[in-house]
Coordinates of N, CA and C in Angstrom, one line a residue:
M1214 N -13.9 -16.0 24.9 CA -13.9 -14.9 26.7 C -14.9 -14.0 25.8
E1215 N -15.5 -12.9 25.7 CA -16.3 -11.8 25.2 C -15.6 -10.7 25.7
R1216 N -14.4 -9.9 25.4 CA -14.2 -8.7 25.5 C -15.1 -7.8 26.0
Q1217 N -14.5 -7.0 27.2 CA -14.7 -6.5 28.3 C -14.5 -4.7 27.6
F1218 N -15.2 -3.6 27.1 CA -15.1 -1.6 26.8 C -15.7 -0.9 28.2
I1219 N -14.7 -0.6 28.2 CA -15.2 0.9 29.1 C -15.5 1.9 28.7
V1220 N -16.3 2.2 28.1 CA -16.6 4.4 27.2 C -16.9 5.3 28.8
N1221 N -16.0 6.5 28.4 CA -15.9 8.0 29.2 C -16.6 8.4 28.2
I1222 N -18.1 8.7 28.1 CA -19.1 9.3 27.4 C -18.4 10.5 27.7
S1223 N -17.9 11.0 28.6 CA -17.7 12.6 28.5 C -15.9 12.9 27.6
E1224 N -15.3 11.8 27.6 CA -14.4 12.5 26.4 C -14.3 12.0 25.2
V1225 N -15.9 10.9 24.8 CA -15.8 10.2 23.2 C -16.2 12.1 22.9
T1226 N -15.4 11.9 21.1 CA -15.4 13.0 20.1 C -15.8 12.8 19.2
A1227 N -15.4 13.5 18.4 CA -15.3 13.3 16.7 C -14.3 13.2 16.1
S1228 N -13.6 12.6 15.7 CA -12.2 12.6 15.2 C -11.6 11.3 15.3
A1229 N -10.8 11.2 14.4 CA -10.3 9.8 14.2 C -9.3 9.3 15.4
G1230 N -9.2 8.4 15.3 CA -8.8 6.6 15.8 C -6.7 7.2 15.1
P1231 N -6.2 6.9 16.3 CA -4.9 7.3 16.3 C -4.3 5.9 15.2
D1232 N -5.3 4.7 14.8 CA -5.0 3.5 14.2 C -5.0 4.2 12.2
L1233 N -5.4 4.9 12.3 CA -6.1 5.0 10.8 C -5.3 5.8 9.9
L1234 N -4.6 5.6 8.7 CA -3.3 6.0 8.0 C -4.0 7.7 7.8
T1235 N -3.1 8.3 8.1 CA -3.1 9.9 7.0 C -2.1 10.1 6.6
P1236 N -1.9 11.2 5.5 CA -0.9 11.8 4.9 C 0.2 12.1 5.8
D1237 N 0.4 12.3 6.9 CA 1.2 13.0 8.0 C 2.0 11.6 8.8
N1238 N 1.4 10.3 8.7 CA 2.5 9.6 9.5 C 2.3 7.9 8.9
C1239 N 2.4 8.3 7.6 CA 2.2 6.7 6.7 C 3.9 7.1 5.5
A1240 N 4.1 6.3 5.5 CA 5.5 6.5 4.3 C 4.4 4.7 3.0
V1241 N 4.8 4.8 2.4 CA 4.2 3.5 1.3 C 5.7 2.6 0.6
L1242 N 5.6 1.2 1.1 CA 6.9 1.0 0.3 C 7.0 -0.1 -0.7
F1243 N 7.2 0.3 -1.7 CA 7.5 -0.9 -3.3 C 8.6 -1.4 -2.9
V1244 N 7.9 -3.2 -2.9 CA 8.9 -4.1 -3.0 C 8.5 -5.0 -4.9
D1245 N 9.6 -5.4 -5.2 CA 10.7 -5.9 -5.9 C 8.5 -6.5 -7.6
H1246 N 8.7 -5.5 -7.9 CA 7.5 -5.1 -8.9 C 8.2 -5.5 -9.8
Q1247 N 9.0 -6.4 -10.4 CA 10.2 -6.4 -11.1 C 9.3 -7.5 -12.4
P1248 N 9.3 -7.7 -13.7 CA 9.2 -8.6 -14.7 C 9.5 -10.4 -13.8
Q1249 N 10.1 -10.8 -13.9 CA 10.4 -12.2 -13.7 C 9.7 -12.8 -12.1
M1250 N 9.4 -11.6 -11.3 CA 8.6 -11.9 -10.3 C 7.5 -12.2 -10.5
F1251 N 6.9 -11.0 -11.1 CA 5.1 -11.4 -11.8 C 5.1 -12.8 -12.9
F1252 N 6.2 -13.3 -13.8 CA 6.1 -14.1 -14.0 C 5.7 -15.6 -12.9
G1253 N 6.4 -15.2 -12.1 CA 6.2 -16.7 -11.6 C 5.2 -16.0 -10.4
T1254 N 4.3 -15.3 -9.8 CA 3.3 -14.8 -9.1 C 2.0 -16.0 -10.0
G1255 N 1.5 -17.1 -9.6 CA 0.5 -17.7 -9.2 C -0.7 -18.1 -8.4
S1256 N -0.6 -16.5 -7.6 CA -2.0 -16.3 -6.5 C -3.0 -15.7 -6.5
G1257 N -3.3 -14.7 -8.0 CA -4.4 -13.9 -8.1 C -3.8 -13.4 -9.3
D1258 N -4.7 -12.8 -10.1 CA -4.8 -12.2 -11.5 C -4.0 -11.4 -11.6
R1259 N -2.3 -11.3 -12.3 CA -1.9 -10.4 -12.9 C -1.0 -8.9 -12.4
T1260 N -2.8 -9.0 -13.8 CA -3.7 -7.8 -14.5 C -4.2 -7.1 -13.5
A1261 N -4.3 -8.0 -12.5 CA -5.3 -6.8 -11.5 C -4.5 -6.8 -10.7
I1262 N -2.8 -7.1 -10.4 CA -1.9 -6.6 -9.1 C -1.5 -5.9 -9.8
I1263 N -1.4 -5.7 -10.9 CA 0.1 -4.3 -11.8 C -1.6 -3.5 -11.5
N1264 N -2.6 -3.6 -11.1 CA -3.6 -2.5 -11.9 C -3.7 -1.6 -10.4
S1265 N -3.6 -2.8 -9.2 CA -3.6 -2.0 -7.4 C -2.2 -1.5 -7.5
T1266 N -1.3 -1.9 -8.0 CA -0.1 -1.4 -7.6 C -0.3 -0.4 -8.2
V1267 N -0.6 0.2 -9.1 CA -0.5 1.5 -10.4 C -1.7 2.6 -9.2
G1268 N -2.4 2.0 -9.1 CA -3.4 2.4 -8.1 C -3.0 3.0 -7.0
L1269 N -2.3 2.3 -5.7 CA -1.7 2.3 -4.1 C -0.4 3.5 -5.1
A1270 N 0.3 3.9 -6.1 CA 1.1 4.3 -5.9 C 0.8 6.2 -6.5
K1271 N -0.4 5.8 -7.2 CA -1.0 7.3 -6.8 C -1.9 7.7 -6.6
A1272 N -2.5 7.1 -5.3 CA -3.0 7.2 -4.2 C -1.8 8.3 -3.0
A1273 N -1.0 7.8 -3.0 CA 0.4 8.0 -2.8 C 0.9 9.1 -3.5
K1274 N 1.1 9.2 -3.7 CA 1.7 10.7 -5.0 C 0.0 11.8 -4.5
V1275 N -1.2 11.7 -5.6 CA -2.3 12.2 -4.6 C -2.0 12.8 -3.2
F1276 N -1.0 12.5 -2.1 CA -1.7 13.0 -0.9 C 0.0 13.6 -0.6
D1277 N 1.3 12.7 -1.2 CA 2.4 13.6 -1.1 C 2.5 12.7 -0.3
V1278 N 2.6 11.2 0.5 CA 2.7 10.8 1.2 C 4.6 9.6 0.6
P1279 N 5.8 10.0 1.5 CA 6.7 9.4 1.3 C 6.7 8.4 0.1
V1280 N 7.5 7.7 -0.5 CA 7.9 6.4 -0.8 C 9.0 5.5 -1.1
V1281 N 9.8 4.0 -1.1 CA 10.3 3.9 -1.0 C 10.5 2.8 -2.4
L1282 N 11.0 2.9 -3.5 CA 10.7 1.9 -4.8 C 11.6 0.9 -4.4
S1283 N 12.2 -0.4 -4.3 CA 12.9 -1.1 -4.3 C 12.6 -2.2 -4.9
T1284 N 14.5 -3.1 -6.3 CA 14.5 -4.3 -6.8 C 15.6 -4.8 -6.0
V1285 N 15.1 -6.2 -6.2 CA 15.9 -7.2 -6.5 C 17.2 -7.7 -7.4
A1286 N 17.5 -7.4 -7.7 CA 18.8 -8.2 -8.7 C 17.9 -8.1 -9.9
A1287 N 18.5 -7.1 -10.3 CA 17.4 -6.2 -11.5 C 18.0 -6.5 -12.5
E1288 N 19.2 -6.2 -12.5 CA 20.3 -6.5 -13.7 C 20.8 -7.9 -14.2
S1289 N 20.8 -9.1 -12.5 CA 21.6 -10.3 -12.9 C 20.0 -11.1 -13.3
F1290 N 19.0 -10.9 -12.8 CA 18.3 -11.9 -13.3 C 16.4 -11.2 -13.0
S1291 N 15.8 -10.2 -12.5 CA 14.3 -9.8 -11.9 C 13.9 -8.5 -13.2
G1292 N 15.3 -8.0 -13.8 CA 14.5 -7.1 -14.7 C 14.4 -5.8 -14.4
P1293 N 14.0 -4.7 -14.7 CA 13.4 -3.4 -14.0 C 12.0 -3.4 -13.5
I1294 N 11.9 -2.2 -12.6 CA 10.7 -2.3 -11.8 C 9.9 -2.0 -13.4
M1295 N 8.8 -2.8 -12.6 CA 7.4 -2.1 -13.5 C 7.7 -0.7 -13.6
P1296 N 7.6 -0.1 -15.3 CA 7.9 1.0 -16.0 C 6.9 1.9 -15.1
Q1297 N 5.3 1.6 -14.7 CA 5.1 2.4 -13.8 C 5.1 2.5 -13.0
L1298 N 5.6 2.5 -12.2 CA 5.8 3.4 -10.9 C 6.3 4.7 -11.2
P1299 N 7.8 4.4 -11.6 CA 8.5 5.2 -11.8 C 8.0 6.7 -12.9
A1300 N 7.0 6.1 -13.7 CA 6.0 6.8 -14.6 C 4.9 7.9 -13.5
V1301 N 5.0 7.1 -12.2 CA 4.4 8.1 -11.6 C 5.3 8.9 -10.4
F1302 N 6.3 7.5 -9.8 CA 7.8 8.6 -9.5 C 8.5 8.6 -10.5
P1303 N 9.1 9.7 -11.2 CA 10.2 9.8 -12.3 C 11.3 10.1 -10.9
E1304 N 11.6 11.3 -10.3 CA 11.8 11.7 -9.0 C 12.6 10.6 -8.5
H1305 N 12.4 10.1 -8.3 CA 12.4 8.2 -7.0 C 13.7 7.9 -7.4
K1306 N 15.2 7.8 -6.8 CA 15.8 6.5 -7.1 C 15.2 4.6 -6.8
V1307 N 15.2 3.9 -7.4 CA 15.3 3.0 -7.2 C 16.0 2.4 -6.6
I1308 N 16.1 1.6 -5.5 CA 17.7 1.0 -4.0 C 16.9 0.0 -5.1
D1309 N 18.5 -0.6 -5.9 CA 18.8 -2.5 -6.1 C 19.3 -3.4 -4.9
R1310 N 18.7 -4.5 -4.9 CA 19.3 -5.0 -3.3 C 20.0 -6.4 -4.3
T1311 N 20.6 -7.0 -3.7 CA 21.4 -8.2 -3.6 C 20.3 -9.2 -2.1
T1312 N 19.7 -8.6 -0.8 CA 19.2 -9.5 0.2 C 17.3 -9.3 -0.3
M1313 N 17.1 -11.1 -0.6 CA 15.3 -10.8 -0.5 C 15.0 -10.2 0.3
N1314 N 15.1 -9.8 1.8 CA 14.7 -9.7 2.8 C 15.5 -7.8 2.5
A1315 N 14.7 -6.8 2.4 CA 14.8 -5.4 2.2 C 14.8 -5.1 3.5
W1316 N 15.2 -5.3 4.3 CA 15.1 -4.5 5.5 C 16.6 -5.4 6.1
E1317 N 17.4 -6.4 5.3 CA 18.8 -6.0 5.5 C 19.9 -5.1 4.5
D1318 N 18.9 -4.4 4.4 CA 20.3 -3.6 2.6 C 20.1 -2.4 4.0
P1319 N 21.3 -1.9 3.9 CA 21.2 -0.3 4.3 C 20.6 0.8 4.0
A1320 N 20.3 0.5 2.4 CA 20.5 1.9 1.8 C 18.6 2.1 1.8
F1321 N 17.8 0.4 1.6 CA 17.2 0.5 2.1 C 15.9 1.3 3.4
V1322 N 16.5 0.9 4.2 CA 16.7 1.1 5.9 C 16.4 2.2 5.9
E1323 N 17.9 2.7 5.8 CA 18.5 4.5 5.6 C 17.2 5.3 4.7
A1324 N 16.8 4.8 3.7 CA 15.6 5.5 2.7 C 14.8 5.3 3.8
V1325 N 14.3 4.6 4.4 CA 12.6 4.3 5.1 C 12.6 4.7 6.9
K1326 N 13.6 4.9 7.1 CA 13.6 5.9 8.1 C 14.0 7.7 7.6
A1327 N 14.0 7.7 6.8 CA 14.8 9.3 6.1 C 13.0 9.7 6.3
T1328 N 11.8 9.0 6.0 CA 10.1 9.3 5.6 C 10.6 10.1 7.1
G1329 N 10.3 9.4 7.8 CA 9.8 9.9 9.8 C 8.8 9.2 9.8
R1330 N 8.9 8.3 9.1 CA 7.0 7.8 9.6 C 7.0 6.0 10.1
K1331 N 6.3 6.1 11.1 CA 6.5 5.1 12.3 C 5.1 4.4 11.4
K1332 N 4.2 4.4 10.1 CA 3.5 3.7 10.2 C 4.3 3.1 8.3
L1333 N 4.3 1.7 8.1 CA 4.5 1.9 6.8 C 3.8 0.9 6.0
V1334 N 3.2 1.1 4.7 CA 2.3 1.0 3.9 C 3.3 -0.2 2.4
I1335 N 2.9 -2.0 2.6 CA 3.8 -2.8 2.1 C 3.0 -3.3 0.8
A1336 N 3.8 -3.2 -0.3 CA 3.3 -4.0 -1.3 C 4.4 -4.5 -2.1
G1337 N 4.5 -5.8 -2.2 CA 5.4 -6.3 -2.9 C 5.2 -7.7 -3.3
L1338 N 6.1 -8.5 -4.8 CA 6.3 -9.9 -5.1 C 7.8 -10.1 -4.8
W1339 N 7.6 -11.4 -3.8 CA 5.9 -12.4 -3.6 C 6.2 -11.8 -2.2
T1340 N 4.4 -11.5 -1.6 CA 4.0 -12.0 -0.4 C 4.9 -12.7 0.2
E1341 N 4.9 -14.0 -0.3 CA 6.2 -15.2 1.2 C 7.4 -14.7 1.0
V1342 N 7.9 -14.5 0.3 CA 8.9 -13.8 0.5 C 10.1 -12.3 1.1
C1343 N 9.4 -11.0 -0.1 CA 10.2 -10.3 0.1 C 8.5 -9.1 0.4
V1344 N 7.6 -9.8 1.2 CA 7.3 -8.9 1.5 C 6.6 -8.9 3.4
V1345 N 7.1 -10.5 3.3 CA 7.0 -11.5 4.7 C 8.1 -11.4 5.1
L1346 N 8.9 -11.3 5.0 CA 10.6 -10.5 5.6 C 10.5 -9.5 6.2
P1347 N 10.2 -8.1 5.2 CA 10.5 -7.1 5.6 C 9.6 -6.8 7.0
T1348 N 8.5 -7.3 5.9 CA 7.0 -6.9 7.4 C 7.0 -7.4 9.0
L1349 N 8.0 -8.3 8.8 CA 8.6 -9.1 10.5 C 9.1 -8.2 10.9
S1350 N 10.6 -8.5 9.8 CA 11.7 -7.4 10.1 C 11.1 -5.7 10.9
A1351 N 10.6 -5.3 10.3 CA 10.2 -3.8 10.9 C 9.5 -4.3 11.8
L1352 N 8.3 -5.2 11.9 CA 7.1 -4.8 13.5 C 8.1 -5.6 14.8
S1353 N 9.2 -6.0 14.2 CA 10.4 -6.3 15.3 C 11.1 -4.5 15.8
Q1354 N 11.2 -4.2 14.9 CA 11.5 -3.0 15.9 C 10.9 -1.8 15.5
G1355 N 9.4 -2.5 16.1 CA 8.9 -1.2 16.2 C 7.7 -0.5 15.6
Y1356 N 7.7 -0.3 14.2 CA 6.7 0.1 13.1 C 5.9 -0.5 13.1
E1357 N 4.8 0.0 12.7 CA 3.4 -0.6 12.4 C 3.4 -0.3 11.0
V1358 N 2.6 -1.6 10.2 CA 2.9 -2.4 9.3 C 1.4 -3.0 8.7
Y1359 N 1.4 -2.1 7.8 CA -0.1 -2.4 7.3 C 0.3 -2.6 6.0
V1360 N -0.2 -3.9 5.2 CA -0.1 -4.4 4.0 C -0.7 -4.8 3.1
V1361 N -0.1 -3.8 1.1 CA -1.5 -4.5 1.0 C -1.8 -5.6 -0.4
T1362 N -3.2 -6.1 0.2 CA -2.5 -7.5 -0.4 C -3.0 -7.7 -1.6
D1363 N -3.8 -7.0 -2.4 CA -4.3 -6.7 -3.7 C -3.0 -6.3 -4.7
A1364 N -2.3 -5.4 -4.0 CA -0.8 -5.2 -5.1 C -0.3 -5.5 -4.9
S1365 N -0.3 -7.1 -3.8 CA 0.5 -7.9 -3.9 C 0.4 -9.2 -4.1
G1366 N 1.6 -10.5 -4.8 CA 1.0 -11.8 -5.2 C 1.9 -12.7 -4.6
G1367 N 2.0 -13.9 -4.8 CA 3.1 -14.8 -4.0 C 2.4 -16.1 -5.2
V1368 N 3.6 -17.1 -4.9 CA 4.1 -18.3 -6.5 C 2.4 -19.0 -6.3
S1369 N 1.0 -19.3 -5.2 CA -0.1 -19.7 -5.4 C -1.0 -18.9 -4.0
P1370 N -1.7 -19.5 -4.6 CA -3.0 -18.9 -3.5 C -2.5 -19.3 -1.9
Q1371 N -2.2 -20.7 -1.5 CA -1.5 -20.5 -0.2 C -0.4 -20.0 0.3
A1372 N 0.4 -19.8 -0.9 CA 1.8 -19.1 0.0 C 1.8 -17.9 0.0
H1373 N 0.4 -16.9 -0.8 CA 0.2 -15.7 -0.9 C -1.0 -15.5 0.8
E1374 N -1.1 -16.8 1.4 CA -2.3 -16.7 2.4 C -1.7 -16.9 3.4
H1375 N -1.1 -17.9 3.2 CA 0.1 -17.8 4.6 C 0.6 -17.0 4.8
A1376 N 1.0 -16.5 3.9 CA 2.7 -15.5 4.0 C 1.8 -13.8 5.0
V1377 N 0.4 -14.1 4.2 CA -0.7 -13.1 5.3 C -1.4 -12.9 6.4
Q1378 N -1.6 -14.6 6.8 CA -2.0 -15.1 8.2 C -0.7 -15.1 8.9
R1379 N 0.6 -14.6 8.5 CA 1.5 -14.5 9.4 C 2.1 -13.7 9.7
M1380 N 1.8 -12.5 8.7 CA 2.0 -11.2 8.9 C 1.4 -10.6 10.1
I1381 N -0.2 -11.1 9.3 CA -1.2 -10.2 10.9 C -0.9 -11.0 12.5
Q1382 N -0.8 -12.3 12.1 CA -0.4 -12.9 13.3 C 0.6 -11.9 14.3
A1383 N 2.0 -11.5 13.2 CA 2.7 -10.6 14.0 C 2.6 -10.0 14.6
G1384 N 1.2 -9.2 13.7 CA 1.1 -7.6 14.3 C 0.6 -6.7 13.2
S1385 N 1.0 -7.4 11.6 CA 0.2 -6.1 11.0 C -1.2 -6.5 10.4
V1386 N -1.9 -5.6 9.6 CA -2.8 -5.2 9.2 C -2.6 -5.1 7.8
P1387 N -4.1 -5.9 7.5 CA -3.8 -6.6 5.8 C -4.8 -4.8 5.7
V1388 N -4.5 -4.8 4.1 CA -5.8 -3.3 3.5 C -5.5 -4.2 2.3
T1389 N -6.4 -3.5 1.8 CA -6.1 -2.7 0.6 C -6.1 -1.6 -0.3
W1390 N -5.7 -2.1 -1.4 CA -5.0 0.1 -2.2 C -6.3 0.9 -1.8
V1391 N -8.0 0.9 -2.6 CA -8.6 1.5 -3.1 C -9.3 1.8 -1.1
Q1392 N -9.0 0.9 0.3 CA -9.1 1.1 1.8 C -8.0 2.3 2.0
V1393 N -7.0 1.7 1.3 CA -5.6 3.5 1.6 C -6.0 4.8 1.2
L1394 N -5.7 4.5 0.1 CA -6.7 5.9 -0.7 C -7.7 6.9 0.3
L1395 N -8.7 5.7 0.9 CA -9.9 6.9 0.4 C -9.8 6.4 2.3
E1396 N -9.1 6.0 2.6 CA -8.3 6.2 4.4 C -7.6 7.7 4.9
L1397 N -6.7 7.7 3.1 CA -6.3 8.9 3.4 C -6.8 10.5 3.6
Q1398 N -8.0 10.3 2.2 CA -9.2 10.9 2.2 C -10.0 11.4 3.3
R1399 N -10.9 10.3 3.5 CA -11.7 10.0 4.2 C -12.8 11.1 5.2
D1400 N -12.8 12.3 4.6 CA -13.6 12.8 4.3 C -13.9 13.8 2.2
W1401 N -15.3 13.8 1.9 CA -15.2 14.3 0.5 C -15.2 15.8 0.4
A1402 N -15.3 16.4 2.0 CA -15.3 17.7 2.3 C -13.9 18.6 1.7
R1403 N -12.9 17.3 2.0 CA -11.5 18.0 1.0 C -11.1 18.0 -0.1
A1404 N -11.4 19.6 -0.3 CA -11.2 20.5 -1.7 C -9.7 19.7 -2.7
D1405 N -9.1 19.4 -2.0 CA -8.5 20.1 -2.7 C -7.1 18.5 -3.4
T1406 N -7.6 17.9 -2.3 CA -7.8 15.2 -3.1 C -8.8 15.6 -3.7
Y1407 N -10.0 16.1 -3.6 CA -11.6 15.5 -4.2 C -11.4 15.2 -5.3
V1408 N -10.9 15.9 -5.8 CA -11.1 15.7 -7.3 C -9.4 14.4 -7.7
P1409 N -8.7 15.0 -7.8 CA -6.9 13.9 -7.6 C -7.6 12.0 -7.4
V1410 N -8.7 12.3 -5.9 CA -9.1 11.1 -6.0 C -9.4 10.5 -6.5
T1411 N -10.7 11.8 -7.3 CA -11.8 10.6 -7.8 C -11.1 10.0 -9.2
E1412 N -10.5 10.5 -9.9 CA -10.7 10.5 -11.1 C -9.6 8.9 -10.8
V1413 N -8.3 8.6 -9.7 CA -7.7 7.4 -9.1 C -8.8 6.5 -9.1
V1414 N -10.1 6.7 -9.0 CA -11.0 5.6 -8.5 C -11.5 4.9 -10.1
K1415 N -11.6 6.4 -10.4 CA -12.5 6.0 -12.5 C -11.4 5.4 -13.1
E1416 N -10.2 5.6 -13.2 CA -9.3 5.2 -14.0 C -8.6 3.6 -13.3
H1417 N -8.4 3.7 -11.9 CA -8.5 2.2 -11.0 C -9.1 1.2 -10.8
A1418 N -10.4 1.7 -10.0 CA -10.9 1.2 -8.9 C -12.8 0.1 -9.7
G1419 N -12.3 -0.5 -10.9 CA -13.4 -0.7 -11.9 C -14.8 -0.3 -11.6
A1420 N -15.5 -0.8 -10.8 CA -17.1 -0.9 -11.0 C -17.1 0.3 -10.0
Y1421 N -16.9 0.6 -8.9 CA -16.4 1.4 -8.7 C -16.4 2.7 -9.4
G1422 N -15.7 3.0 -9.9 CA -15.2 3.9 -10.1 C -16.3 4.5 -11.6
L1423 N -16.5 2.8 -12.1 CA -17.7 3.7 -13.0 C -19.3 4.0 -12.1
G1424 N -19.0 3.7 -11.2 CA -20.2 4.5 -11.0 C -20.0 6.0 -10.3
I1425 N -18.7 5.9 -10.1 CA -18.8 7.8 -10.1 C -19.0 8.3 -11.8
V1426 N -17.9 7.6 -12.3 CA -18.5 8.2 -14.1 C -20.2 8.7 -14.5
Y1427 N -20.8 7.0 -13.7 CA -22.3 7.4 -13.8 C -22.6 8.3 -13.5
A1428 N -22.9 8.4 -11.2 CA -22.7 8.9 -10.9 C -22.6 11.3 -11.6
Q1429 N -21.9 11.3 -11.5 CA -21.4 12.4 -12.0 C -22.2 12.4 -13.6
A1430 N -22.6 12.1 -14.6 CA -23.1 12.5 -15.2 C -25.1 13.1 -15.5
F1431 N -25.9 12.4 -13.9 CA -27.0 12.5 -13.8 C -26.4 13.8 -12.3
I1432 N -25.8 13.7 -11.6 CA -26.2 14.1 -10.7 C -25.3 15.5 -10.6
G1433 N -23.4 15.1 -11.1 CA -23.0 16.1 -11.7 C -21.5 16.1 -10.7
E1434 N -20.6 16.9 -11.1 CA -19.2 16.2 -11.0 C -18.7 16.6 -9.3
H1435 N -19.6 16.6 -8.2 CA -19.7 16.5 -7.4 C -19.7 15.3 -6.6
A1436 N -19.9 14.7 -7.1 CA -20.9 13.5 -7.0 C -19.8 11.8 -7.2
A1437 N -20.0 11.0 -5.2 CA -18.5 10.7 -5.1 C -19.4 9.2 -4.0
G1438 N -17.7 8.9 -3.1 CA -18.7 7.9 -2.5 C -19.2 6.5 -2.3

């Protein structure tokens, strides 16, 4: 059945919709980006997942978005959180858990609540366990959840894709790290974050980053987009 839309032209304005991520309405959750979890990841290129995770972390840092860092069984099995994350957030405590579902760990949930944000951007390993379980749990308690699929990975392509589909069916929104970065910026006239954003793009966004390098070489330092 075709959806019917009713538009009141008198109420149409040039403004962002409420579904968009902003620096003031979201928090970013990094769950179990640890060596043992990466060893078992087989859904995509692990180096690409690492790069996307660091890009997402730097995006949150640029816009001063609150973050929660968490690991599972760091000392007994999975190893420490990937060092690039504490390098971006040296002041952040890493919450270690025994639960596969981070949302069943009181310290993790309290850290999320302390951000005061209703939109949660989550990435982690593995998608089918340590991402899907807290996502479904948070959705059931009224949060809006955005899953960063390229900063997450599962044990196989099927495991990752089925987990993403399960989360979509439950109401989560799939995004990529570049999408999050540019959604937070949204306007190249925002001068305070213009240069930091383009620096993150040049370092982590592959060919898009090289495109900015090329444009700046020929057009000038304000080339972007």
